[in-house]
mmCIF file of C-alpha atoms in Angstrom:
data_model
loop_
_atom_site.group_PDB
_atom_site.id
_atom_site.type_symbol
_atom_site.label_atom_id
_atom_site.label_comp_id
_atom_site.label_asym_id
_atom_site.label_seq_id
_atom_site.Cartn_x
_atom_site.Cartn_y
_atom_site.Cartn_z
ATOM 1 C CA MET B 312 3.508 -2.395 -102.561
ATOM 2 C CA PRO B 313 5.863 -0.532 -100.407
ATOM 3 C CA ALA B 314 4.353 2.352 -98.215
ATOM 4 C CA GLN B 315 4.835 5.862 -99.339
ATOM 5 C CA PRO B 316 7.230 7.899 -97.092
ATOM 6 C CA ALA B 317 4.568 10.229 -95.875
ATOM 7 C CA GLU B 318 2.268 7.333 -94.841
ATOM 8 C CA SER B 319 5.345 5.647 -93.031
ATOM 9 C CA ALA B 320 5.990 8.665 -91.044
ATOM 10 C CA LEU B 321 2.523 9.051 -89.917
ATOM 11 C CA ARG B 322 2.556 5.526 -88.549
ATOM 12 C CA ILE B 323 5.636 6.001 -86.956
ATOM 13 C CA ALA B 324 4.302 9.052 -85.262
ATOM 14 C CA ARG B 325 1.121 7.122 -84.009
ATOM 15 C CA ARG B 326 3.178 4.477 -82.687
ATOM 16 C CA ASP B 327 5.392 6.898 -80.733
ATOM 17 C CA ARG B 328 2.247 8.437 -79.052
ATOM 18 C CA ALA B 329 1.041 5.306 -78.124
ATOM 19 C CA LEU B 330 4.313 4.372 -76.508
ATOM 20 C CA LYS B 331 4.323 7.584 -74.676
ATOM 21 C CA ARG B 332 0.780 7.086 -73.197
ATOM 22 C CA LEU B 333 1.860 3.558 -72.139
ATOM 23 C CA GLU B 334 4.884 5.021 -70.492
ATOM 24 C CA ASN B 335 2.847 7.499 -68.765
ATOM 25 C CA LEU B 336 0.169 4.770 -67.678
ATOM 26 C CA THR B 337 2.940 2.722 -66.392
ATOM 27 C CA ALA B 338 4.352 5.494 -64.366
ATOM 28 C CA VAL B 339 0.894 6.252 -62.869
ATOM 29 C CA CYS B 340 0.664 2.605 -61.857
ATOM 30 C CA ALA B 341 3.812 2.266 -60.408
ATOM 31 C CA GLY B 342 3.221 5.234 -58.300
ATOM 32 C CA GLY B 343 -0.240 4.218 -57.123
ATOM 33 C CA ALA B 344 1.387 0.681 -56.280
ATOM 34 C CA VAL B 345 3.942 2.310 -54.238
ATOM 35 C CA GLY B 346 1.477 4.441 -52.492
ATOM 36 C CA LEU B 347 -0.916 1.494 -51.821
ATOM 37 C CA ALA B 348 1.856 -0.491 -50.477
ATOM 38 C CA ALA B 349 2.962 2.013 -48.114
ATOM 39 C CA MET B 350 -0.622 2.521 -46.986
ATOM 40 C CA LEU B 351 -0.907 -1.395 -46.474
ATOM 41 C CA GLY B 352 2.131 -1.344 -44.806
ATOM 42 C CA MET B 353 1.119 1.308 -42.073
ATOM 43 C CA LEU B 354 -2.148 -0.591 -41.454
ATOM 44 C CA ALA B 355 -0.346 -3.838 -40.912
ATOM 45 C CA ALA B 356 2.118 -2.186 -38.573
ATOM 46 C CA GLY B 357 -0.537 -0.911 -36.467
ATOM 47 C CA SER B 358 -2.306 -4.153 -36.446
ATOM 48 C CA PHE B 359 0.394 -6.712 -35.571
ATOM 49 C CA PRO B 360 1.102 -7.488 -32.069
ATOM 50 C CA GLY B 361 4.484 -6.224 -31.010
ATOM 51 C CA HIS B 362 4.162 -2.615 -32.085
ATOM 52 C CA GLN B 363 4.277 -0.082 -29.357
ATOM 53 C CA VAL B 364 2.821 3.159 -29.005
ATOM 54 C CA ARG B 365 3.522 5.759 -26.196
ATOM 55 C CA ALA B 366 1.090 6.283 -23.457
ATOM 56 C CA PRO B 367 1.060 8.732 -20.819
ATOM 57 C CA ALA B 368 2.841 7.691 -17.732
ATOM 58 C CA ARG B 369 0.627 6.773 -14.787
ATOM 59 C CA GLN B 370 0.081 9.588 -12.213
ATOM 60 C CA ALA B 371 0.813 8.730 -8.776
ATOM 61 C CA GLY B 372 1.504 10.658 -5.478
ATOM 62 C CA ALA B 373 4.395 8.077 -4.726
ATOM 63 C CA SER B 374 6.412 8.184 -7.908
ATOM 64 C CA GLY B 375 8.947 5.846 -6.323
ATOM 65 C CA SER B 376 6.467 3.225 -5.256
ATOM 66 C CA ALA B 377 3.986 3.389 -8.104
ATOM 67 C CA PRO B 378 3.174 0.155 -9.427
ATOM 68 C CA PRO B 379 4.475 -1.123 -12.973
ATOM 69 C CA SER B 380 2.038 -0.485 -15.627
ATOM 70 C CA ALA B 381 -0.304 -3.031 -16.960
ATOM 71 C CA GLY B 382 1.235 -5.715 -19.107
ATOM 72 C CA GLY B 383 0.708 -5.996 -22.795
ATOM 73 C CA THR B 384 1.952 -7.518 -25.979
ATOM 74 C CA ASP B 385 5.698 -6.500 -25.734
ATOM 75 C CA ASN B 386 5.783 -4.412 -22.602
ATOM 76 C CA ASP B 387 9.044 -4.423 -20.857
ATOM 77 C CA GLY B 388 7.857 -1.530 -18.694
ATOM 78 C CA ALA B 389 11.591 -0.348 -18.801
ATOM 79 C CA ASP B 390 10.852 3.432 -18.478
ATOM 80 C CA GLY B 391 7.272 3.398 -17.143
ATOM 81 C CA GLY B 392 6.213 5.483 -20.208
ATOM 82 C CA GLU B 393 6.182 2.570 -22.672
ATOM 83 C CA ALA B 394 3.042 0.668 -22.428
ATOM 84 C CA ALA B 395 1.326 -2.063 -24.499
ATOM 85 C CA GLY B 396 0.357 -2.345 -27.939
ATOM 86 C CA ASP B 397 -2.861 -0.726 -29.756
ATOM 87 C CA THR B 398 -4.563 -4.192 -30.208
ATOM 88 C CA GLY B 399 -7.400 -3.027 -28.118
ATOM 89 C CA GLN B 400 -5.627 -4.060 -24.953
ATOM 90 C CA GLY B 401 -3.275 -1.390 -24.720
ATOM 91 C CA ALA B 402 -2.401 0.141 -21.036
ATOM 92 C CA GLY B 403 -4.283 3.298 -22.278
ATOM 93 C CA ASP B 404 -7.384 1.107 -22.783
ATOM 94 C CA GLN B 405 -7.314 -1.058 -19.758
ATOM 95 C CA PRO B 406 -8.449 -0.116 -16.333
ATOM 96 C CA VAL B 407 -5.688 0.781 -14.178
ATOM 97 C CA PRO B 408 -4.909 -1.907 -11.834
ATOM 98 C CA VAL B 409 -5.854 -0.847 -8.328
ATOM 99 C CA GLU B 410 -3.603 -1.770 -5.464
ATOM 100 C CA GLN B 411 -5.356 -3.888 -3.042
ATOM 101 C CA PRO B 412 -4.143 -5.225 0.343
ATOM 102 C CA GLN B 413 -3.186 -8.930 0.096
ATOM 103 C CA PRO B 414 -5.467 -11.492 1.397
ATOM 104 C CA PRO B 415 -3.966 -14.209 3.841
ATOM 105 C CA PRO B 416 -2.510 -17.168 2.380
ATOM 106 C CA GLY B 417 -4.507 -20.279 1.785
ATOM 107 C CA GLY B 418 -5.243 -22.227 5.206
ATOM 108 C CA PHE B 419 -4.758 -19.011 6.990
ATOM 109 C CA PHE B 420 -6.609 -20.194 9.980
ATOM 110 C CA GLY B 421 -5.704 -23.570 11.490
ATOM 111 C CA PHE B 422 -7.487 -25.763 13.735
ATOM 112 C CA GLY B 423 -5.065 -26.455 16.535
ATOM 113 C CA GLY B 424 -5.970 -26.358 20.299
ATOM 114 C CA GLY B 425 -4.389 -24.951 23.273
ATOM 115 C CA GLY B 426 -4.600 -21.711 24.931
ATOM 116 C CA PRO B 427 -3.571 -18.394 23.294
ATOM 117 C CA VAL B 428 0.063 -17.571 23.271
ATOM 118 C CA ALA B 429 -0.300 -14.004 21.792
ATOM 119 C CA VAL B 430 -2.952 -11.223 21.816
ATOM 120 C CA SER B 431 -4.279 -9.129 18.816
ATOM 121 C CA GLY B 432 -6.016 -6.107 20.230
ATOM 122 C CA GLY B 433 -5.918 -2.359 19.741
ATOM 123 C CA SER B 434 -2.967 -0.443 21.291
ATOM 124 C CA MET K 1445 7.208 -26.224 22.717
ATOM 125 C CA THR K 1446 7.804 -22.497 22.141
ATOM 126 C CA GLY K 1447 9.979 -20.007 23.661
ATOM 127 C CA ALA K 1448 8.341 -16.511 24.674
ATOM 128 C CA ALA K 1449 9.668 -13.000 25.531
ATOM 129 C CA VAL K 1450 7.773 -9.806 26.436
ATOM 130 C CA TRP K 1451 8.939 -6.452 26.981
ATOM 131 C CA ARG K 1452 8.052 -2.910 25.824
ATOM 132 C CA ALA K 1453 9.418 -0.776 22.867
ATOM 133 C CA LEU K 1454 7.841 1.902 20.680
ATOM 134 C CA GLY K 1455 5.805 3.032 23.320
ATOM 135 C CA THR K 1456 3.895 -0.365 23.351
ATOM 136 C CA GLN K 1457 4.273 -4.041 24.309
ATOM 137 C CA VAL K 1458 6.587 -6.501 22.066
ATOM 138 C CA ARG K 1459 5.883 -10.203 22.481
ATOM 139 C CA LEU K 1460 8.227 -12.766 20.582
ATOM 140 C CA LEU K 1461 7.397 -16.455 20.107
ATOM 141 C CA VAL K 1462 10.005 -18.915 18.593
ATOM 142 C CA ARG K 1463 9.412 -22.450 17.608
ATOM 143 C CA GLU K 1464 12.970 -23.286 19.066
ATOM 144 C CA PRO K 1465 13.395 -22.073 22.637
ATOM 145 C CA SER K 1466 17.208 -22.322 22.693
ATOM 146 C CA ARG K 1467 17.123 -19.750 19.707
ATOM 147 C CA LEU K 1468 15.040 -17.238 21.594
ATOM 148 C CA GLY K 1469 17.945 -15.047 22.399
ATOM 149 C CA LEU K 1470 18.979 -14.823 18.850
ATOM 150 C CA ALA K 1471 15.756 -14.122 17.747
ATOM 151 C CA ARG K 1472 15.057 -11.331 20.370
ATOM 152 C CA ARG K 1473 18.319 -9.434 19.551
ATOM 153 C CA ALA K 1474 17.254 -9.347 15.854
ATOM 154 C CA VAL K 1475 13.848 -7.907 16.879
ATOM 155 C CA GLU K 1476 15.360 -5.418 19.244
ATOM 156 C CA ARG K 1477 17.801 -4.136 16.558
ATOM 157 C CA GLU K 1478 14.923 -3.680 14.133
ATOM 158 C CA LEU K 1479 12.672 -1.861 16.407
ATOM 159 C CA ALA K 1480 15.682 0.485 17.555
ATOM 160 C CA GLU K 1481 15.932 1.379 13.862
ATOM 161 C CA ILE K 1482 12.277 1.885 13.169
ATOM 162 C CA ASP K 1483 12.168 4.062 16.399
ATOM 163 C CA LEU K 1484 14.986 6.153 15.328
ATOM 164 C CA THR K 1485 13.551 6.683 11.890
ATOM 165 C CA CYS K 1486 9.816 6.720 11.952
ATOM 166 C CA SER K 1487 8.827 8.070 15.621
ATOM 167 C CA ARG K 1488 6.728 11.335 15.563
ATOM 168 C CA PHE K 1489 7.682 12.025 19.141
ATOM 169 C CA ARG K 1490 11.368 12.059 19.014
ATOM 170 C CA GLU K 1491 12.914 15.334 17.698
ATOM 171 C CA ASP K 1492 15.965 13.354 16.742
ATOM 172 C CA SER K 1493 14.259 10.909 14.656
ATOM 173 C CA GLU K 1494 14.501 11.030 10.625
ATOM 174 C CA LEU K 1495 10.775 11.788 10.652
ATOM 175 C CA GLY K 1496 10.625 14.287 13.482
ATOM 176 C CA ARG K 1497 13.441 16.335 11.564
ATOM 177 C CA LEU K 1498 11.576 16.061 8.382
ATOM 178 C CA ASN K 1499 8.455 17.398 9.980
ATOM 179 C CA SER K 1500 10.345 20.370 11.751
ATOM 180 C CA ALA K 1501 11.814 21.034 8.471
ATOM 181 C CA GLY K 1502 9.045 23.325 7.412
ATOM 182 C CA GLY K 1503 8.333 21.616 4.028
ATOM 183 C CA GLY K 1504 10.379 21.566 0.812
ATOM 184 C CA GLU K 1505 12.416 18.592 -0.674
ATOM 185 C CA HIS K 1506 14.590 16.558 1.468
ATOM 186 C CA GLU K 1507 17.004 13.504 1.249
ATOM 187 C CA ILE K 1508 15.756 10.584 3.286
ATOM 188 C CA GLY K 1509 17.160 7.233 4.121
ATOM 189 C CA PRO K 1510 16.178 4.001 2.704
ATOM 190 C CA LEU K 1511 14.098 2.912 5.816
ATOM 191 C CA LEU K 1512 12.072 6.079 6.069
ATOM 192 C CA ALA K 1513 11.672 6.011 2.255
ATOM 193 C CA GLU K 1514 10.168 2.350 2.762
ATOM 194 C CA ALA K 1515 8.193 3.388 5.688
ATOM 195 C CA LEU K 1516 6.787 6.521 3.622
ATOM 196 C CA ALA K 1517 6.098 4.178 0.509
ATOM 197 C CA ALA K 1518 4.090 1.867 2.648
ATOM 198 C CA ALA K 1519 2.203 4.817 4.191
ATOM 199 C CA LEU K 1520 1.485 5.926 0.693
ATOM 200 C CA ARG K 1521 0.463 2.686 -0.502
ATOM 201 C CA ALA K 1522 -1.853 2.124 2.349
ATOM 202 C CA ALA K 1523 -3.583 5.615 1.465
ATOM 203 C CA ARG K 1524 -3.880 4.613 -2.280
ATOM 204 C CA MET K 1525 -5.453 1.043 -1.313
ATOM 205 C CA THR K 1526 -7.925 2.630 1.195
ATOM 206 C CA GLY K 1527 -9.026 5.779 -1.138
ATOM 207 C CA GLY K 1528 -7.422 8.005 1.700
ATOM 208 C CA ALA K 1529 -9.084 6.453 4.681
ATOM 209 C CA VAL K 1530 -5.655 5.735 5.939
ATOM 210 C CA ASP K 1531 -3.660 8.822 5.333
ATOM 211 C CA PRO K 1532 -0.195 9.848 6.487
ATOM 212 C CA THR K 1533 -0.773 13.511 6.735
ATOM 213 C CA VAL K 1534 -2.876 13.315 9.889
ATOM 214 C CA GLY K 1535 0.092 14.591 12.109
ATOM 215 C CA GLY K 1536 -1.361 18.075 12.371
ATOM 216 C CA ALA K 1537 -4.916 16.820 13.123
ATOM 217 C CA MET K 1538 -3.500 14.322 15.745
ATOM 218 C CA ARG K 1539 -1.384 17.437 17.412
ATOM 219 C CA ARG K 1540 -4.839 19.557 17.252
ATOM 220 C CA ILE K 1541 -7.025 16.887 19.124
ATOM 221 C CA GLY K 1542 -4.166 16.568 21.781
ATOM 222 C CA TYR K 1543 -2.251 13.603 20.716
ATOM 223 C CA GLY K 1544 1.197 15.557 19.762
ATOM 224 C CA CYS K 1545 3.516 13.672 22.191
ATOM 225 C CA ASP K 1546 4.064 10.080 23.505
ATOM 226 C CA PHE K 1547 0.650 8.868 24.792
ATOM 227 C CA SER K 1548 2.138 8.332 28.187
ATOM 228 C CA LEU K 1549 2.434 12.123 28.262
ATOM 229 C CA VAL K 1550 -1.143 12.911 26.993
ATOM 230 C CA VAL K 1551 -3.327 14.139 29.504
ATOM 231 C CA SER K 1552 -6.992 14.636 29.746
ATOM 232 C CA GLY K 1553 -8.333 18.341 30.389
ATOM 233 C CA SER K 1554 -11.485 20.047 31.196
ATOM 234 C CA GLY K 1555 -10.829 23.389 29.447
ATOM 235 C CA LYS K 1556 -12.804 24.632 26.579
ATOM 236 C CA PHE K 1557 -12.094 22.509 23.560
ATOM 237 C CA GLU K 1558 -13.284 23.318 19.914
ATOM 238 C CA LEU K 1559 -13.902 20.361 17.583
ATOM 239 C CA ALA K 1560 -14.507 21.780 14.139
ATOM 240 C CA PRO K 1561 -13.946 19.591 11.263
ATOM 241 C CA LEU K 1562 -10.710 20.359 9.284
ATOM 242 C CA PRO K 1563 -9.861 17.903 6.641
ATOM 243 C CA VAL K 1564 -6.293 16.646 6.525
ATOM 244 C CA PRO K 1565 -3.861 18.006 3.841
ATOM 245 C CA GLY K 1566 -4.048 14.615 2.062
ATOM 246 C CA TRP K 1567 -1.394 12.039 0.957
ATOM 247 C CA ARG K 1568 -1.563 13.271 -2.619
ATOM 248 C CA GLN K 1569 0.393 16.334 -1.490
ATOM 249 C CA ILE K 1570 3.299 14.068 -0.605
ATOM 250 C CA HIS K 1571 5.776 13.122 -3.510
ATOM 251 C CA LEU K 1572 8.074 10.452 -2.764
ATOM 252 C CA ASP K 1573 11.006 9.309 -4.943
ATOM 253 C CA ALA K 1574 11.863 6.122 -2.982
ATOM 254 C CA GLU K 1575 14.520 5.011 -5.525
ATOM 255 C CA ARG K 1576 16.219 8.225 -5.165
ATOM 256 C CA GLY K 1577 15.698 8.657 -1.437
ATOM 257 C CA ARG K 1578 13.834 11.989 -1.896
ATOM 258 C CA VAL K 1579 10.539 13.257 -0.564
ATOM 259 C CA ARG K 1580 8.805 16.650 -1.019
ATOM 260 C CA VAL K 1581 6.398 17.768 1.557
ATOM 261 C CA PRO K 1582 4.589 21.145 1.500
ATOM 262 C CA GLU K 1583 4.908 23.541 4.260
ATOM 263 C CA GLY K 1584 2.694 22.967 7.146
ATOM 264 C CA VAL K 1585 2.206 19.249 6.623
ATOM 265 C CA GLU K 1586 3.071 16.935 9.307
ATOM 266 C CA LEU K 1587 3.547 13.258 8.710
ATOM 267 C CA ASP K 1588 2.287 10.536 10.927
ATOM 268 C CA LEU K 1589 3.341 7.210 9.912
ATOM 269 C CA GLY K 1590 1.761 5.848 13.101
ATOM 270 C CA SER K 1591 0.083 2.287 12.724
ATOM 271 C CA THR K 1592 1.679 1.659 9.105
ATOM 272 C CA ALA K 1593 5.161 1.935 10.598
ATOM 273 C CA LYS K 1594 4.390 -0.275 13.439
ATOM 274 C CA ALA K 1595 2.774 -2.866 11.315
ATOM 275 C CA LEU K 1596 5.869 -2.656 8.886
ATOM 276 C CA ALA K 1597 8.223 -2.988 11.791
ATOM 277 C CA ALA K 1598 6.326 -6.199 12.848
ATOM 278 C CA ASP K 1599 6.871 -7.717 9.356
ATOM 279 C CA ARG K 1600 10.431 -6.672 9.281
ATOM 280 C CA ALA K 1601 11.025 -7.929 12.689
ATOM 281 C CA ALA K 1602 9.455 -11.235 12.063
ATOM 282 C CA ALA K 1603 11.531 -11.621 8.817
ATOM 283 C CA ARG K 1604 14.675 -10.574 10.668
ATOM 284 C CA ALA K 1605 14.019 -13.072 13.626
ATOM 285 C CA ARG K 1606 13.123 -15.775 11.432
ATOM 286 C CA GLY K 1607 16.547 -15.165 9.692
ATOM 287 C CA ALA K 1608 18.586 -14.922 12.740
ATOM 288 C CA ALA K 1609 16.839 -17.956 14.640
ATOM 289 C CA SER K 1610 16.274 -20.192 11.457
ATOM 290 C CA CYS K 1611 12.766 -21.395 12.878
ATOM 291 C CA GLY K 1612 9.211 -20.240 12.828
ATOM 292 C CA VAL K 1613 8.665 -17.052 14.701
ATOM 293 C CA LEU K 1614 5.511 -14.704 15.602
ATOM 294 C CA VAL K 1615 6.103 -10.988 16.516
ATOM 295 C CA GLU K 1616 3.226 -9.246 18.356
ATOM 296 C CA LEU K 1617 3.919 -5.574 18.252
ATOM 297 C CA GLY K 1618 1.086 -3.555 20.027
ATOM 298 C CA GLY K 1619 -1.490 -6.188 18.916
ATOM 299 C CA ASP K 1620 -0.188 -6.417 15.462
ATOM 300 C CA ILE K 1621 0.797 -9.775 14.523
ATOM 301 C CA ALA K 1622 3.289 -10.936 11.977
ATOM 302 C CA ILE K 1623 4.278 -14.376 11.307
ATOM 303 C CA ALA K 1624 7.331 -15.770 9.517
ATOM 304 C CA GLY K 1625 8.454 -19.340 8.929
ATOM 305 C CA PRO K 1626 6.584 -22.442 9.929
ATOM 306 C CA ALA K 1627 3.959 -22.247 12.462
ATOM 307 C CA PRO K 1628 3.311 -25.136 15.088
ATOM 308 C CA GLU K 1629 0.864 -27.828 14.029
ATOM 309 C CA GLY K 1630 -2.706 -26.261 13.954
ATOM 310 C CA GLY K 1631 -1.347 -22.737 13.942
ATOM 311 C CA TRP K 1632 -0.365 -19.949 16.625
ATOM 312 C CA PRO K 1633 -3.338 -19.601 19.016
ATOM 313 C CA VAL K 1634 -3.946 -16.033 19.178
ATOM 314 C CA LEU K 1635 -6.470 -14.213 21.581
ATOM 315 C CA VAL K 1636 -8.473 -11.589 19.815
ATOM 316 C CA THR K 1637 -9.956 -8.812 21.799
ATOM 317 C CA ASP K 1638 -10.383 -4.820 22.154
ATOM 318 C CA ASP K 1639 -6.896 -4.315 24.132
ATOM 319 C CA CYS K 1640 -3.736 -5.639 23.283
ATOM 320 C CA THR K 1641 -2.630 -5.554 26.820
ATOM 321 C CA ALA K 1642 -5.332 -8.040 28.018
ATOM 322 C CA PRO K 1643 -4.192 -11.010 29.637
ATOM 323 C CA LEU K 1644 -3.947 -14.114 27.513
ATOM 324 C CA GLU K 1645 -6.789 -15.731 29.395
ATOM 325 C CA GLY K 1646 -8.906 -12.732 28.967
ATOM 326 C CA PRO K 1647 -12.179 -12.543 27.210
ATOM 327 C CA GLY K 1648 -12.230 -12.614 23.257
ATOM 328 C CA GLN K 1649 -12.063 -15.094 20.627
ATOM 329 C CA VAL K 1650 -9.046 -17.467 19.925
ATOM 330 C CA VAL K 1651 -8.164 -18.157 16.454
ATOM 331 C CA HIS K 1652 -5.349 -19.998 15.112
ATOM 332 C CA LEU K 1653 -2.858 -18.496 12.672
ATOM 333 C CA THR K 1654 -0.493 -20.151 10.136
ATOM 334 C CA GLY K 1655 1.050 -17.345 8.444
ATOM 335 C CA GLY K 1656 0.493 -13.660 7.095
ATOM 336 C CA GLY K 1657 -0.295 -10.941 9.551
ATOM 337 C CA LEU K 1658 -3.418 -9.878 11.931
ATOM 338 C CA ALA K 1659 -3.976 -6.625 13.141
ATOM 339 C CA THR K 1660 -6.635 -5.037 15.411
ATOM 340 C CA SER K 1661 -7.620 -1.380 15.580
ATOM 341 C CA SER K 1662 -9.837 -0.181 18.510
ATOM 342 C CA THR K 1663 -11.431 2.976 19.722
ATOM 343 C CA THR K 1664 -11.479 1.515 23.286
ATOM 344 C CA VAL K 1665 -7.671 2.345 24.008
ATOM 345 C CA ARG K 1666 -5.471 5.418 23.608
ATOM 346 C CA ARG K 1667 -8.464 7.361 24.732
ATOM 347 C CA TRP K 1668 -8.545 10.827 26.619
ATOM 348 C CA SER K 1669 -10.825 13.472 27.127
ATOM 349 C CA ARG K 1670 -10.861 17.323 26.261
ATOM 350 C CA GLY K 1671 -13.507 19.629 27.488
ATOM 351 C CA GLY K 1672 -15.875 16.629 28.484
ATOM 352 C CA VAL K 1673 -15.342 14.960 25.025
ATOM 353 C CA TRP K 1674 -13.734 11.438 24.790
ATOM 354 C CA LEU K 1675 -11.325 11.420 21.990
ATOM 355 C CA HIS K 1676 -9.224 8.481 20.551
ATOM 356 C CA HIS K 1677 -6.223 8.137 18.144
ATOM 357 C CA ILE K 1678 -8.022 6.760 15.037
ATOM 358 C CA VAL K 1679 -8.473 10.085 12.846
ATOM 359 C CA ASP K 1680 -10.811 10.176 10.025
ATOM 360 C CA PRO K 1681 -8.861 12.291 7.357
ATOM 361 C CA ALA K 1682 -11.993 13.555 5.957
ATOM 362 C CA THR K 1683 -12.803 15.522 9.082
ATOM 363 C CA GLY K 1684 -9.507 15.652 10.727
ATOM 364 C CA LEU K 1685 -11.318 14.384 13.986
ATOM 365 C CA PRO K 1686 -11.596 10.825 15.772
ATOM 366 C CA ALA K 1687 -13.549 8.665 13.603
ATOM 367 C CA THR K 1688 -16.995 7.966 14.610
ATOM 368 C CA GLY K 1689 -17.630 4.878 12.678
ATOM 369 C CA CYS K 1690 -19.981 2.131 14.132
ATOM 370 C CA TRP K 1691 -17.238 -0.290 14.963
ATOM 371 C CA ARG K 1692 -15.388 0.068 18.339
ATOM 372 C CA THR K 1693 -12.803 -2.575 17.230
ATOM 373 C CA ALA K 1694 -11.880 -4.207 13.908
ATOM 374 C CA THR K 1695 -9.538 -7.252 13.540
ATOM 375 C CA VAL K 1696 -8.313 -8.134 10.008
ATOM 376 C CA GLY K 1697 -6.436 -11.055 8.629
ATOM 377 C CA ALA K 1698 -4.113 -10.510 5.571
ATOM 378 C CA GLY K 1699 -1.018 -11.541 3.474
ATOM 379 C CA SER K 1700 1.090 -9.239 5.866
ATOM 380 C CA CYS K 1701 0.890 -7.484 9.268
ATOM 381 C CA LEU K 1702 0.948 -4.216 7.178
ATOM 382 C CA ASP K 1703 -1.984 -4.914 4.813
ATOM 383 C CA ALA K 1704 -4.004 -6.166 7.890
ATOM 384 C CA ASN K 1705 -3.273 -3.050 9.806
ATOM 385 C CA THR K 1706 -4.195 -1.007 6.805
ATOM 386 C CA ALA K 1707 -7.635 -2.688 6.345
ATOM 387 C CA ALA K 1708 -8.357 -2.696 9.968
ATOM 388 C CA THR K 1709 -7.547 0.989 10.352
ATOM 389 C CA ALA K 1710 -9.681 1.855 7.100
ATOM 390 C CA ALA K 1711 -12.433 -0.408 8.567
ATOM 391 C CA MET K 1712 -12.829 1.876 11.532
ATOM 392 C CA VAL K 1713 -12.837 4.771 9.382
ATOM 393 C CA LEU K 1714 -15.163 3.590 6.707
ATOM 394 C CA GLY K 1715 -17.855 2.260 9.415
ATOM 395 C CA THR K 1716 -20.924 0.836 7.694
ATOM 396 C CA GLU K 1717 -19.213 0.292 4.424
ATOM 397 C CA ALA K 1718 -16.492 -1.631 5.842
ATOM 398 C CA PRO K 1719 -17.871 -5.165 5.506
ATOM 399 C CA ALA K 1720 -18.317 -4.875 1.760
ATOM 400 C CA TRP K 1721 -15.094 -3.315 1.477
ATOM 401 C CA LEU K 1722 -13.473 -6.176 3.202
ATOM 402 C CA THR K 1723 -15.279 -9.097 1.674
ATOM 403 C CA ALA K 1724 -14.425 -7.525 -1.868
ATOM 404 C CA ARG K 1725 -10.918 -7.879 -0.975
ATOM 405 C CA ARG K 1726 -11.204 -11.396 0.580
ATOM 406 C CA LEU K 1727 -9.962 -10.140 3.967
ATOM 407 C CA PRO K 1728 -11.228 -12.193 6.855
ATOM 408 C CA ALA K 1729 -12.237 -9.645 9.631
ATOM 409 C CA ARG K 1730 -14.072 -9.473 13.046
ATOM 410 C CA LEU K 1731 -15.792 -6.313 13.504
ATOM 411 C CA VAL K 1732 -17.111 -5.658 17.076
ATOM 412 C CA GLY K 1733 -20.085 -3.028 17.369
ATOM 413 C CA ALA K 1734 -20.418 -0.463 20.006
ATOM 414 C CA GLY K 1735 -22.737 -2.863 21.929
ATOM 415 C CA GLY K 1736 -20.098 -5.622 21.832
ATOM 416 C CA GLY K 1737 -21.614 -7.820 19.013
ATOM 417 C CA ALA K 1738 -19.186 -9.254 16.702
ATOM 418 C CA LEU K 1739 -19.590 -9.699 12.984
ATOM 419 C CA ALA K 1740 -17.727 -12.208 11.206
ATOM 420 C CA VAL K 1741 -16.735 -11.177 7.561
ATOM 421 C CA ALA K 1742 -14.963 -12.899 4.596
ATOM 422 C CA GLY K 1743 -14.564 -16.142 6.118
ATOM 423 C CA TRP K 1744 -13.630 -15.236 9.676
ATOM 424 C CA PRO K 1745 -14.131 -18.344 11.771
ATOM 425 C CA ARG K 1746 -17.429 -17.851 13.840
#
């Protein structure tokens, strides 16, 4: 037996409300997904090698002769202010390399004979 | 067979050795040019030198030439490497203790002489932009590139002579030795002693060097007295007075004459800390105590 008009209108109204709730739920899910993706993207960007963060330039009395900053994952050292990434090994985290006198080359002392031809002494 | 020449420059003795005697003249001219340039640039005792003009300018920021920039950079690097034991701002202290002119003009005196400690201004006060050729020096700070400029000169002269003569060379400049090019079989035999003016057959230890640099710092030379107190030219930057470490002479080998000189001077200032400091840096050294006993450090031959 065909449904009465009043009963049909009620069913239509229920269907419309359900569709509306579904629409709202879809929008909330989509927004959440976008937010989650953005958050994961930011975490990934900070975790992969190649990302650069700005570190303070090394202080030195002789700015023109200061050594280059420590090497890192994508460090071209172009401006002295860019340092390695935040992988836990960035320049900001590493001990600053200390300049040292260079030791002599291997085999510095020979085993020749003969009398001296030069003198090293105080002057 | 080698060729040799000995003459005086920069207020000290120069000795040049070349493996090809026929090229000695070429090498000597190259060394003479280099030392003349260094003297005209870095001498503290010449009013017309670039350093002399900088010191008399009364502080401020100044434009400097590439050679002075290199010498200043070397001196500041030496200061950084030694924690300030070698410091280019000792010029005022040198003047205060009586070494304000060429050493041949320094005279001993018996008058009253105060020796109060006064730390030097410190190398961190000097701001150098070597690439732009500019340096900023505070008012009242007098620079003395002293030993680092001499060692730098030896390195540069050896490289220049090697280039001119196309053979192995050794340059000895006031006891600081720089080697460039191939050494003779078994190495260049070098007498290590207190005084660079000692005769080749004099007392000391003979070592054979195949490259790099060797430098000696000693309180037994360049001495004078004031008011009954003996003074020397190695100033401790912490006190502004002649260093009172336990070594009378320190000889160090390194990759260059400049680094050897820096380490030798630092050893004199560091005193008892010097053996550990040198060993940690793999710098072979011979340290002679006041009584004459020698200590071999970091692979120095016994």
